[in-house]
PDB file of C-alpha atoms and ligand atoms in Angstrom:
ATOM      1  CA  ALA D 714     -32.361  10.586  -2.809  1.00 55.00           C
ATOM      2  CA  SER D 715     -35.236  13.037  -2.562  1.00 61.00           C
ATOM      3  CA  GLN D 716     -32.821  15.829  -3.526  1.00 81.00           C
ATOM      4  CA  ARG D 717     -32.247  14.315  -6.935  1.00 86.00           C
ATOM      5  CA  VAL D 718     -33.448  16.214  -9.961  1.00 86.00           C
ATOM      6  CA  PRO D 719     -36.382  14.338 -11.533  1.00 86.00           C
ATOM      7  CA  LYS D 720     -35.703  12.975 -15.008  1.00 83.00           C
ATOM      8  CA  LEU D 721     -36.936  15.501 -17.547  1.00 78.00           C
ATOM      9  CA  LYS D 722     -38.787  14.454 -20.663  1.00 82.00           C
ATOM     10  CA  ARG D 723     -36.661  16.626 -22.855  1.00 80.00           C
ATOM     11  CA  HIS D 724     -33.154  16.656 -24.246  1.00 83.00           C
ATOM     12  CA  ASP D 725     -31.575  20.007 -23.843  1.00 88.00           C
ATOM     13  CA  GLU D 726     -29.101  21.854 -21.653  1.00 89.00           C
ATOM     14  CA  LEU D 727     -31.453  21.798 -18.692  1.00 88.00           C
ATOM     15  CA  SER D 728     -31.862  18.018 -18.725  1.00 88.00           C
ATOM     16  CA  ASP D 729     -28.075  17.651 -19.130  1.00 90.00           C
ATOM     17  CA  LEU D 730     -27.551  19.905 -16.152  1.00 91.00           C
ATOM     18  CA  GLY D 731     -30.027  17.858 -14.138  1.00 91.00           C
ATOM     19  CA  GLU D 732     -28.132  14.674 -14.923  1.00 91.00           C
ATOM     20  CA  MET D 733     -24.842  16.276 -14.058  1.00 93.00           C
ATOM     21  CA  PHE D 734     -26.259  17.372 -10.745  1.00 93.00           C
ATOM     22  CA  ASN D 735     -27.505  13.859  -9.993  1.00 93.00           C
ATOM     23  CA  GLU D 736     -24.133  12.372 -10.851  1.00 94.00           C
ATOM     24  CA  MET D 737     -22.428  14.818  -8.496  1.00 95.00           C
ATOM     25  CA  LEU D 738     -24.871  13.900  -5.775  1.00 94.00           C
ATOM     26  CA  ASP D 739     -24.158  10.191  -6.286  1.00 94.00           C
ATOM     27  CA  ARG D 740     -20.455  10.791  -6.139  1.00 94.00           C
ATOM     28  CA  MET D 741     -20.761  12.769  -2.926  1.00 94.00           C
ATOM     29  CA  GLN D 742     -22.932  10.064  -1.440  1.00 93.00           C
ATOM     30  CA  ARG D 743     -20.357   7.399  -2.316  1.00 93.00           C
ATOM     31  CA  TYR D 744     -17.604   9.517  -0.834  1.00 91.00           C
ATOM     32  CA  ILE D 745     -19.499   9.948   2.427  1.00 93.00           C
ATOM     33  CA  GLU D 746     -20.158   6.210   2.584  1.00 93.00           C
ATOM     34  CA  GLN D 747     -16.477   5.462   1.987  1.00 88.00           C
ATOM     35  CA  GLN D 748     -15.448   7.862   4.721  1.00 89.00           C
ATOM     36  CA  SER D 749     -17.779   6.336   7.306  1.00 92.00           C
ATOM     37  CA  GLN D 750     -16.646   2.871   6.273  1.00 90.00           C
ATOM     38  CA  PHE D 751     -13.075   4.009   6.836  1.00 88.00           C
ATOM     39  CA  VAL D 752     -13.848   5.319  10.320  1.00 90.00           C
ATOM     40  CA  GLU D 753     -15.573   2.022  11.115  1.00 91.00           C
ATOM     41  CA  ASP D 754     -12.602  -0.009   9.847  1.00 90.00           C
ATOM     42  CA  VAL D 755     -10.130   2.073  11.820  1.00 91.00           C
ATOM     43  CA  SER D 756     -12.154   1.792  15.030  1.00 92.00           C
ATOM     44  CA  HIS D 757     -12.319  -1.924  14.511  1.00 90.00           C
ATOM     45  CA  GLU D 758      -8.551  -2.163  13.980  1.00 90.00           C
ATOM     46  CA  LEU D 759      -7.809  -0.090  17.074  1.00 93.00           C
ATOM     47  CA  ARG D 760     -10.137  -2.066  19.286  1.00 93.00           C
ATOM     48  CA  THR D 761      -7.897  -5.169  19.447  1.00 91.00           C
ATOM     49  CA  PRO D 762      -4.663  -3.517  20.617  1.00 94.00           C
ATOM     50  CA  VAL D 763      -6.547  -1.312  23.071  1.00 96.00           C
ATOM     51  CA  ALA D 764      -8.367  -4.350  24.488  1.00 96.00           C
ATOM     52  CA  ILE D 765      -5.102  -6.272  24.856  1.00 95.00           C
ATOM     53  CA  ILE D 766      -3.382  -3.414  26.669  1.00 96.00           C
ATOM     54  CA  GLN D 767      -6.398  -2.889  28.894  1.00 96.00           C
ATOM     55  CA  GLY D 768      -6.496  -6.587  29.790  1.00 96.00           C
ATOM     56  CA  HIS D 769      -2.867  -6.557  30.835  1.00 95.00           C
ATOM     57  CA  MET D 770      -3.208  -3.361  32.833  1.00 95.00           C
ATOM     58  CA  GLU D 771      -6.224  -4.687  34.702  1.00 94.00           C
ATOM     59  CA  MET D 772      -4.388  -7.890  35.514  1.00 92.00           C
ATOM     60  CA  LEU D 773      -1.356  -5.988  36.768  1.00 93.00           C
ATOM     61  CA  ASN D 774      -3.543  -3.681  38.763  1.00 92.00           C
ATOM     62  CA  ARG D 775      -5.283  -6.546  40.537  1.00 91.00           C
ATOM     63  CA  TRP D 776      -2.499  -8.955  41.336  1.00 85.00           C
ATOM     64  CA  GLY D 777       0.190  -9.212  38.686  1.00 84.00           C
ATOM     65  CA  LYS D 778       2.423  -6.306  39.646  1.00 86.00           C
ATOM     66  CA  ASP D 779       4.102  -8.275  42.453  1.00 89.00           C
ATOM     67  CA  ASP D 780       4.964 -11.156  40.151  1.00 91.00           C
ATOM     68  CA  PRO D 781       8.080 -10.235  38.156  1.00 92.00           C
ATOM     69  CA  LYS D 782       7.281 -12.768  35.435  1.00 92.00           C
ATOM     70  CA  ILE D 783       3.767 -11.506  34.815  1.00 91.00           C
ATOM     71  CA  LEU D 784       4.980  -7.927  35.061  1.00 93.00           C
ATOM     72  CA  ALA D 785       7.614  -8.529  32.373  1.00 94.00           C
ATOM     73  CA  GLU D 786       5.191 -10.372  30.106  1.00 94.00           C
ATOM     74  CA  SER D 787       2.467  -7.745  30.386  1.00 95.00           C
ATOM     75  CA  LEU D 788       4.838  -4.880  29.796  1.00 95.00           C
ATOM     76  CA  SER D 789       6.309  -6.521  26.736  1.00 96.00           C
ATOM     77  CA  ALA D 790       2.872  -7.379  25.295  1.00 95.00           C
ATOM     78  CA  SER D 791       1.613  -3.848  25.942  1.00 96.00           C
ATOM     79  CA  LEU D 792       4.669  -2.304  24.335  1.00 96.00           C
ATOM     80  CA  LYS D 793       4.144  -4.476  21.270  1.00 94.00           C
ATOM     81  CA  GLU D 794       0.531  -3.359  20.951  1.00 95.00           C
ATOM     82  CA  THR D 795       1.534   0.278  21.429  1.00 96.00           C
ATOM     83  CA  LYS D 796       4.012  -0.101  18.581  1.00 94.00           C
ATOM     84  CA  ARG D 797       1.248  -1.618  16.445  1.00 93.00           C
ATOM     85  CA  MET D 798      -1.007   1.373  17.089  1.00 94.00           C
ATOM     86  CA  GLN D 799       1.832   3.709  16.245  1.00 95.00           C
ATOM     87  CA  ASP D 800       2.398   1.902  12.933  1.00 93.00           C
ATOM     88  CA  LEU D 801      -1.311   1.967  12.213  1.00 94.00           C
ATOM     89  CA  VAL D 802      -1.513   5.724  12.773  1.00 94.00           C
ATOM     90  CA  GLN D 803       1.521   6.285  10.534  1.00 94.00           C
ATOM     91  CA  GLU D 804       0.075   4.073   7.805  1.00 94.00           C
ATOM     92  CA  MET D 805      -3.263   5.843   7.940  1.00 93.00           C
ATOM     93  CA  LEU D 806      -1.447   9.141   7.513  1.00 93.00           C
ATOM     94  CA  ASP D 807       0.474   7.683   4.566  1.00 93.00           C
ATOM     95  CA  LEU D 808      -2.755   6.492   3.016  1.00 92.00           C
ATOM     96  CA  SER D 809      -4.398   9.863   3.410  1.00 90.00           C
ATOM     97  CA  ARG D 810      -1.365  11.643   1.945  1.00 90.00           C
ATOM     98  CA  ALA D 811      -1.231   9.182  -0.931  1.00 91.00           C
ATOM     99  CA  GLU D 812      -4.606  10.491  -1.983  1.00 86.00           C
ATOM    100  CA  GLN D 813      -3.211  13.976  -2.424  1.00 86.00           C
ATOM    101  CA  VAL D 814      -0.115  13.281  -4.512  1.00 86.00           C
ATOM    102  CA  GLU D 815      -1.574  14.813  -7.630  1.00 80.00           C
ATOM    103  CA  ILE D 816      -1.957  18.158  -5.927  1.00 77.00           C
ATOM    104  CA  ASN D 817       1.258  18.277  -3.931  1.00 80.00           C
ATOM    105  CA  PHE D 818       3.892  16.499  -6.007  1.00 84.00           C
ATOM    106  CA  ARG D 819       3.373  17.605  -9.571  1.00 79.00           C
ATOM    107  CA  ASP D 820       6.897  18.344 -10.709  1.00 85.00           C
ATOM    108  CA  GLU D 821       8.951  15.613  -9.109  1.00 91.00           C
ATOM    109  CA  LYS D 822      11.696  13.757 -10.976  1.00 93.00           C
ATOM    110  CA  THR D 823      13.270  10.555  -9.769  1.00 96.00           C
ATOM    111  CA  ASP D 824      16.016   8.347 -11.162  1.00 96.00           C
ATOM    112  CA  VAL D 825      14.518   4.844 -11.196  1.00 96.00           C
ATOM    113  CA  ASP D 826      17.810   2.938 -11.230  1.00 95.00           C
ATOM    114  CA  GLU D 827      19.249   4.764  -8.284  1.00 96.00           C
ATOM    115  CA  VAL D 828      16.267   4.103  -6.000  1.00 97.00           C
ATOM    116  CA  VAL D 829      15.837   0.473  -7.059  1.00 98.00           C
ATOM    117  CA  HIS D 830      19.527  -0.258  -6.457  1.00 97.00           C
ATOM    118  CA  GLN D 831      19.395   1.382  -3.065  1.00 98.00           C
ATOM    119  CA  VAL D 832      16.327  -0.554  -1.923  1.00 98.00           C
ATOM    120  CA  PHE D 833      17.856  -3.747  -3.337  1.00 98.00           C
ATOM    121  CA  ASN D 834      21.118  -3.221  -1.409  1.00 98.00           C
ATOM    122  CA  ASN D 835      19.329  -2.335   1.812  1.00 98.00           C
ATOM    123  CA  PHE D 836      17.112  -5.398   1.701  1.00 98.00           C
ATOM    124  CA  GLN D 837      20.027  -7.685   0.958  1.00 97.00           C
ATOM    125  CA  MET D 838      21.810  -6.224   3.976  1.00 97.00           C
ATOM    126  CA  ILE D 839      18.827  -6.420   6.357  1.00 97.00           C
ATOM    127  CA  HIS D 840      17.842  -9.946   5.253  1.00 97.00           C
ATOM    128  CA  PRO D 841      21.060 -11.924   4.780  1.00 97.00           C
ATOM    129  CA  ASP D 842      19.086 -15.197   4.832  1.00 97.00           C
ATOM    130  CA  PHE D 843      17.378 -14.153   1.561  1.00 98.00           C
ATOM    131  CA  THR D 844      18.839 -14.167  -1.930  1.00 97.00           C
ATOM    132  CA  PHE D 845      17.951 -11.025  -3.853  1.00 98.00           C
ATOM    133  CA  VAL D 846      18.411 -11.012  -7.620  1.00 98.00           C
ATOM    134  CA  LEU D 847      18.297  -7.821  -9.670  1.00 97.00           C
ATOM    135  CA  ASP D 848      17.503  -8.078 -13.398  1.00 97.00           C
ATOM    136  CA  ASP D 849      18.224  -4.602 -14.654  1.00 95.00           C
ATOM    137  CA  ASP D 850      17.413  -4.210 -18.369  1.00 93.00           C
ATOM    138  CA  LEU D 851      17.653  -0.433 -18.464  1.00 93.00           C
ATOM    139  CA  LYS D 852      20.097   0.783 -21.075  1.00 91.00           C
ATOM    140  CA  GLU D 853      20.105   4.381 -19.958  1.00 91.00           C
ATOM    141  CA  LYS D 854      19.033   6.636 -17.150  1.00 92.00           C
ATOM    142  CA  VAL D 855      15.248   6.658 -16.746  1.00 95.00           C
ATOM    143  CA  ILE D 856      13.481   9.491 -14.974  1.00 95.00           C
ATOM    144  CA  VAL D 857       9.947   9.135 -13.646  1.00 95.00           C
ATOM    145  CA  PRO D 858       7.687  11.945 -12.417  1.00 94.00           C
ATOM    146  CA  ILE D 859       7.274  10.685  -8.872  1.00 95.00           C
ATOM    147  CA  TYR D 860       8.477  11.978  -5.532  1.00 95.00           C
ATOM    148  CA  ARG D 861      11.544   9.917  -4.573  1.00 96.00           C
ATOM    149  CA  ASP D 862      10.331   8.958  -1.089  1.00 95.00           C
ATOM    150  CA  HIS D 863       7.036   7.748  -2.532  1.00 96.00           C
ATOM    151  CA  PHE D 864       8.736   5.570  -5.123  1.00 97.00           C
ATOM    152  CA  GLU D 865      10.986   4.164  -2.427  1.00 98.00           C
ATOM    153  CA  GLN D 866       8.000   3.581  -0.138  1.00 97.00           C
ATOM    154  CA  VAL D 867       6.177   1.551  -2.800  1.00 98.00           C
ATOM    155  CA  LEU D 868       9.251  -0.624  -3.396  1.00 98.00           C
ATOM    156  CA  ILE D 869       9.760  -1.125   0.327  1.00 98.00           C
ATOM    157  CA  ILE D 870       6.125  -2.192   0.794  1.00 97.00           C
ATOM    158  CA  LEU D 871       6.426  -4.784  -2.000  1.00 98.00           C
ATOM    159  CA  CYS D 872       9.819  -6.102  -0.856  1.00 98.00           C
ATOM    160  CA  ASP D 873       8.711  -6.200   2.790  1.00 97.00           C
ATOM    161  CA  ASN D 874       5.714  -8.301   1.807  1.00 96.00           C
ATOM    162  CA  ALA D 875       7.837 -10.569  -0.365  1.00 97.00           C
ATOM    163  CA  VAL D 876      10.024 -11.240   2.664  1.00 97.00           C
ATOM    164  CA  LYS D 877       7.099 -11.568   5.098  1.00 94.00           C
ATOM    165  CA  TYR D 878       5.210 -14.068   2.972  1.00 94.00           C
ATOM    166  CA  SER D 879       8.141 -16.264   1.875  1.00 95.00           C
ATOM    167  CA  THR D 880       8.785 -18.861   4.495  1.00 88.00           C
ATOM    168  CA  LYS D 881      10.330 -21.695   2.499  1.00 88.00           C
ATOM    169  CA  ARG D 882      12.107 -20.509  -0.639  1.00 94.00           C
ATOM    170  CA  LYS D 883      13.815 -17.306   0.390  1.00 97.00           C
ATOM    171  CA  GLU D 884      14.500 -15.798  -2.993  1.00 97.00           C
ATOM    172  CA  ILE D 885      13.307 -12.455  -4.326  1.00 98.00           C
ATOM    173  CA  HIS D 886      13.715 -11.173  -7.872  1.00 98.00           C
ATOM    174  CA  ILE D 887      13.535  -7.494  -8.695  1.00 98.00           C
ATOM    175  CA  SER D 888      13.334  -6.601 -12.373  1.00 98.00           C
ATOM    176  CA  LEU D 889      13.602  -3.333 -14.228  1.00 97.00           C
ATOM    177  CA  SER D 890      12.660  -2.740 -17.838  1.00 97.00           C
ATOM    178  CA  ARG D 891      11.160  -0.056 -20.036  1.00 94.00           C
ATOM    179  CA  THR D 892       8.997   0.383 -23.057  1.00 92.00           C
ATOM    180  CA  LEU D 893       8.796   3.589 -25.043  1.00 89.00           C
ATOM    181  CA  ASN D 894       6.594   5.417 -22.556  1.00 93.00           C
ATOM    182  CA  GLU D 895       6.752   3.413 -19.399  1.00 96.00           C
ATOM    183  CA  VAL D 896       9.134   1.864 -16.940  1.00 97.00           C
ATOM    184  CA  GLU D 897       8.255  -1.392 -15.234  1.00 98.00           C
ATOM    185  CA  VAL D 898       9.514  -2.624 -11.892  1.00 98.00           C
ATOM    186  CA  GLY D 899       8.712  -6.189 -10.862  1.00 98.00           C
ATOM    187  CA  VAL D 900       9.022  -7.723  -7.410  1.00 98.00           C
ATOM    188  CA  GLN D 901       8.688 -11.482  -7.468  1.00 98.00           C
ATOM    189  CA  ASP D 902       8.768 -13.967  -4.632  1.00 98.00           C
ATOM    190  CA  PHE D 903       8.378 -17.725  -4.463  1.00 97.00           C
ATOM    191  CA  GLY D 904       6.521 -17.787  -1.185  1.00 95.00           C
ATOM    192  CA  GLU D 905       3.004 -18.675  -0.204  1.00 93.00           C
ATOM    193  CA  GLY D 906       1.294 -16.839  -3.055  1.00 95.00           C
ATOM    194  CA  ILE D 907      -2.250 -15.482  -3.219  1.00 96.00           C
ATOM    195  CA  SER D 908      -5.316 -17.383  -4.432  1.00 95.00           C
ATOM    196  CA  GLN D 909      -7.398 -16.184  -7.365  1.00 94.00           C
ATOM    197  CA  ALA D 910     -10.221 -15.213  -5.016  1.00 94.00           C
ATOM    198  CA  ASP D 911      -7.985 -12.963  -2.912  1.00 95.00           C
ATOM    199  CA  MET D 912      -6.029 -11.337  -5.721  1.00 94.00           C
ATOM    200  CA  ASN D 913      -8.264  -8.292  -6.120  1.00 91.00           C
ATOM    201  CA  LYS D 914      -8.999  -7.955  -2.448  1.00 95.00           C
ATOM    202  CA  VAL D 915      -5.414  -7.618  -1.234  1.00 96.00           C
ATOM    203  CA  PHE D 916      -5.326  -4.026  -2.483  1.00 96.00           C
ATOM    204  CA  ASN D 917      -8.298  -3.098  -0.284  1.00 94.00           C
ATOM    205  CA  ARG D 918      -7.436  -1.354   2.932  1.00 92.00           C
ATOM    206  CA  PHE D 919      -7.267  -3.591   6.003  1.00 92.00           C
ATOM    207  CA  TYR D 920      -7.704  -6.750   3.926  1.00 92.00           C
ATOM    208  CA  ARG D 921      -5.473  -9.646   4.970  1.00 92.00           C
ATOM    209  CA  VAL D 922      -5.691 -13.168   3.605  1.00 91.00           C
ATOM    210  CA  ASP D 923      -4.937 -14.628   7.002  1.00 87.00           C
ATOM    211  CA  LYS D 924      -5.620 -11.998   9.622  1.00 84.00           C
ATOM    212  CA  ALA D 925      -4.062 -13.795  12.566  1.00 83.00           C
ATOM    213  CA  ARG D 926      -0.863 -14.632  10.702  1.00 81.00           C
ATOM    214  CA  SER D 927      -0.462 -11.209   9.193  1.00 82.00           C
ATOM    215  CA  ARG D 928      -1.069  -9.661  12.602  1.00 81.00           C
ATOM    216  CA  LYS D 929       1.704 -11.806  14.068  1.00 82.00           C
ATOM    217  CA  LYS D 930       4.063 -10.446  11.444  1.00 82.00           C
ATOM    218  CA  GLY D 931       3.062  -6.903  12.366  1.00 78.00           C
ATOM    219  CA  GLY D 932       0.822  -6.353   9.339  1.00 84.00           C
ATOM    220  CA  ASN D 933      -2.080  -3.932   9.416  1.00 89.00           C
ATOM    221  CA  GLY D 934      -3.381  -4.665   5.945  1.00 93.00           C
ATOM    222  CA  LEU D 935      -2.664  -1.153   4.662  1.00 95.00           C
ATOM    223  CA  GLY D 936       0.623  -1.627   2.800  1.00 96.00           C
ATOM    224  CA  LEU D 937      -0.759  -2.590  -0.586  1.00 97.00           C
ATOM    225  CA  SER D 938      -3.548  -0.015  -0.491  1.00 96.00           C
ATOM    226  CA  ILE D 939      -0.950   2.694   0.162  1.00 96.00           C
ATOM    227  CA  ALA D 940       1.204   1.365  -2.692  1.00 97.00           C
ATOM    228  CA  LYS D 941      -1.753   1.302  -5.074  1.00 97.00           C
ATOM    229  CA  ARG D 942      -2.946   4.808  -4.242  1.00 95.00           C
ATOM    230  CA  LEU D 943       0.573   6.174  -4.610  1.00 96.00           C
ATOM    231  CA  VAL D 944       1.241   4.535  -7.963  1.00 96.00           C
ATOM    232  CA  GLU D 945      -2.168   5.478  -9.359  1.00 95.00           C
ATOM    233  CA  GLY D 946      -1.773   9.015  -8.040  1.00 94.00           C
ATOM    234  CA  TYR D 947       1.216   9.308 -10.371  1.00 94.00           C
ATOM    235  CA  HIS D 948      -0.760   7.871 -13.298  1.00 94.00           C
ATOM    236  CA  GLY D 949       0.924   4.503 -12.998  1.00 96.00           C
ATOM    237  CA  ASP D 950      -0.449   1.059 -12.435  1.00 97.00           C
ATOM    238  CA  ILE D 951       0.172  -1.848 -10.100  1.00 98.00           C
ATOM    239  CA  THR D 952      -0.752  -5.404 -11.028  1.00 97.00           C
ATOM    240  CA  LEU D 953      -0.453  -8.825  -9.463  1.00 98.00           C
ATOM    241  CA  GLU D 954       0.108 -12.293 -10.841  1.00 97.00           C
ATOM    242  CA  SER D 955       0.064 -15.058  -8.325  1.00 96.00           C
ATOM    243  CA  SER D 956      -0.995 -18.542  -7.505  1.00 90.00           C
ATOM    244  CA  ALA D 957      -1.366 -20.011  -4.049  1.00 92.00           C
ATOM    245  CA  GLY D 958       1.692 -21.991  -3.063  1.00 90.00           C
ATOM    246  CA  TYR D 959       3.899 -20.747  -5.900  1.00 93.00           C
ATOM    247  CA  GLY D 960       4.635 -17.139  -5.088  1.00 96.00           C
ATOM    248  CA  SER D 961       3.624 -13.717  -6.353  1.00 97.00           C
ATOM    249  CA  LEU D 962       4.748 -11.174  -8.883  1.00 98.00           C
ATOM    250  CA  PHE D 963       3.825  -7.530  -8.312  1.00 98.00           C
ATOM    251  CA  ARG D 964       4.457  -5.188 -11.246  1.00 98.00           C
ATOM    252  CA  ILE D 965       4.505  -1.410 -11.126  1.00 98.00           C
ATOM    253  CA  THR D 966       4.432   0.634 -14.299  1.00 98.00           C
ATOM    254  CA  LEU D 967       5.051   4.364 -14.309  1.00 97.00           C
ATOM    255  CA  PRO D 968       5.124   6.896 -17.126  1.00 95.00           C
ATOM    256  CA  VAL D 969       8.629   7.973 -18.145  1.00 95.00           C
ATOM    257  CA  ILE D 970       9.728  11.553 -18.606  1.00 89.00           C
ATOM    258  CA  ASP D 971      11.011  11.850 -22.176  1.00 76.00           C
ATOM    259  CA  ALA D 972      14.759  11.526 -22.475  1.00 58.00           C
ATOM    260  CA  ASP D 973      16.191  14.813 -23.678  1.00 52.00           C
ATOM    261  CA  VAL D 974      16.824  15.010 -27.384  1.00 41.00           C
ATOM    262  CA  LYS D 975      20.504  15.687 -26.950  1.00 41.00           C
ATOM    263  CA  SER D 976      21.267  12.336 -25.346  1.00 47.00           C
ATOM    264  CA  LEU D 977      19.362  10.612 -28.133  1.00 45.00           C
ATOM    265  CA  ASP D 978      21.499  12.425 -30.702  1.00 44.00           C
ATOM    266  CA  ASP D 979      24.865  11.350 -29.412  1.00 43.00           C
TER     267      ASP D 979
HETATM  268  P1  ADP J1036      -0.051  -6.495   5.491  1.00 94.32           P
HETATM  269  O1  ADP J1036       0.384  -5.402   6.393  1.00 94.32           O
HETATM  270  O2  ADP J1036      -1.028  -7.432   6.134  1.00 94.32           O
HETATM  271  O3  ADP J1036       1.079  -7.204   4.837  1.00 94.32           O
HETATM  272  P2  ADP J1036      -0.734  -5.511   2.828  1.00 94.32           P
HETATM  273  O4  ADP J1036      -1.770  -4.537   2.421  1.00 94.32           O
HETATM  274  O5  ADP J1036       0.671  -5.167   2.501  1.00 94.32           O
HETATM  275  O6  ADP J1036      -0.924  -5.734   4.386  1.00 94.32           O
HETATM  276  O7  ADP J1036      -1.105  -6.913   2.187  1.00 94.32           O
HETATM  277  C1  ADP J1036      -2.416  -7.401   2.316  1.00 94.32           C
HETATM  278  C2  ADP J1036      -2.431  -8.909   2.348  1.00 94.32           C
HETATM  279  O8  ADP J1036      -2.047  -9.436   1.081  1.00 94.32           O
HETATM  280  C3  ADP J1036      -1.459  -9.532   3.345  1.00 94.32           C
HETATM  281  O9  ADP J1036      -2.017  -9.629   4.634  1.00 94.32           O
HETATM  282  C4  ADP J1036      -1.212 -10.899   2.730  1.00 94.32           C
HETATM  283  O10 ADP J1036      -2.253 -11.776   3.092  1.00 94.32           O
HETATM  284  C5  ADP J1036      -1.312 -10.629   1.234  1.00 94.32           C
HETATM  285  N1  ADP J1036       0.019 -10.443   0.593  1.00 94.32           N
HETATM  286  C6  ADP J1036       0.625  -9.280   0.301  1.00 94.32           C
HETATM  287  N2  ADP J1036       1.807  -9.471  -0.321  1.00 94.32           N
HETATM  288  C7  ADP J1036       1.957 -10.810  -0.429  1.00 94.32           C
HETATM  289  C8  ADP J1036       2.971 -11.663  -0.996  1.00 94.32           C
HETATM  290  N3  ADP J1036       4.078 -11.170  -1.558  1.00 94.32           N
HETATM  291  N4  ADP J1036       2.767 -12.996  -0.923  1.00 94.32           N
HETATM  292  C9  ADP J1036       1.642 -13.520  -0.365  1.00 94.32           C
HETATM  293  N5  ADP J1036       0.655 -12.768   0.173  1.00 94.32           N
HETATM  294  C10 ADP J1036       0.807 -11.431   0.151  1.00 94.32           C
END
C-alpha cells in the first residue's frame, strides 16, 4: 500500500494518472491474492486423495499385501483416487484455458442446433434410465461465435450435473430459443435443487453444496466455474433458477452471428 500515489489536491492530468496507477495497483494486488487462493485451494483438494493413497500403501506395506481381500480393496481405492487426481488436473487445465478464450478463439463459428442435438442424443444413449426432452424453438440455423468443443463442454457440464443431482425424478429438459441478438439454451432438471443461499456460490471454484456427496459422485467442484468462465469469455451469460427440492434450471445465453442478408431475403 505504501507504493500508492498519494491523493493530490488538484484535478488535472497528473491526479488522473495517479488514480489510474492506484487502480492498476489494486487490480494487480487482487490478482495476486486470487492466484495464491487458487494454489491453496488446489493443495487442499489434492491432499485428500494423496492421503487416502498413502494410507492404503502404508497398510499394504506393513501387513496387507498377503491378504488378497485387503490387497484388492486397497488397489481399487487407490486407483479411484488416482483417477480423481487425473480429473482434477484436467479440470484445472480447462479452467485456466477458459480464461484465455478471448485471445485464442476469436473467429470461431458454431451451429447451435447441431451441437445441442448431438449432446442430447449422447446423453439419452448413455443414461437410458433418464427421459430427455428437447424443446427446440429455432426456426432457422443459428450460428454463435464460440469454439465448438467449448460449447459442447458447457452443455456436457450442465447435463452431467442434471443427471448427477437428480435421484428421484429422472427427467431432463433441454430448450433452445432465440431473440434478435441472442440464443438461449436451457438445461432443466427436477432433482434436488439448490437453496437460495447456495445459488451464487455454486459457480465458485471448488464449491460443493454437499462436499461428501459430490465427492462420492466424482465431483471436484470445478464444473460450473469452467462453464461460467467459458460462456463469459464469449460474451455470454449463465444464470440459475432453482429451489431446494424442486430442481434447477441453468440458462446460457450467447450472442448470435447475424444471419446473412440473402437468407433473410428469400
Ligand atoms: P461438481 O463437480 O461438484 O458437480 P460443479 O461446479 O459442477 O461441481 O457444481 C458445484 C455444486 O453445485 C455441486 O457440487 C452441487 O452441489 C451443485 N449443483 C450443480 N448442479 C446442480 C444441479 N443440477 N442440481 C443440484 N445441485 C447442483
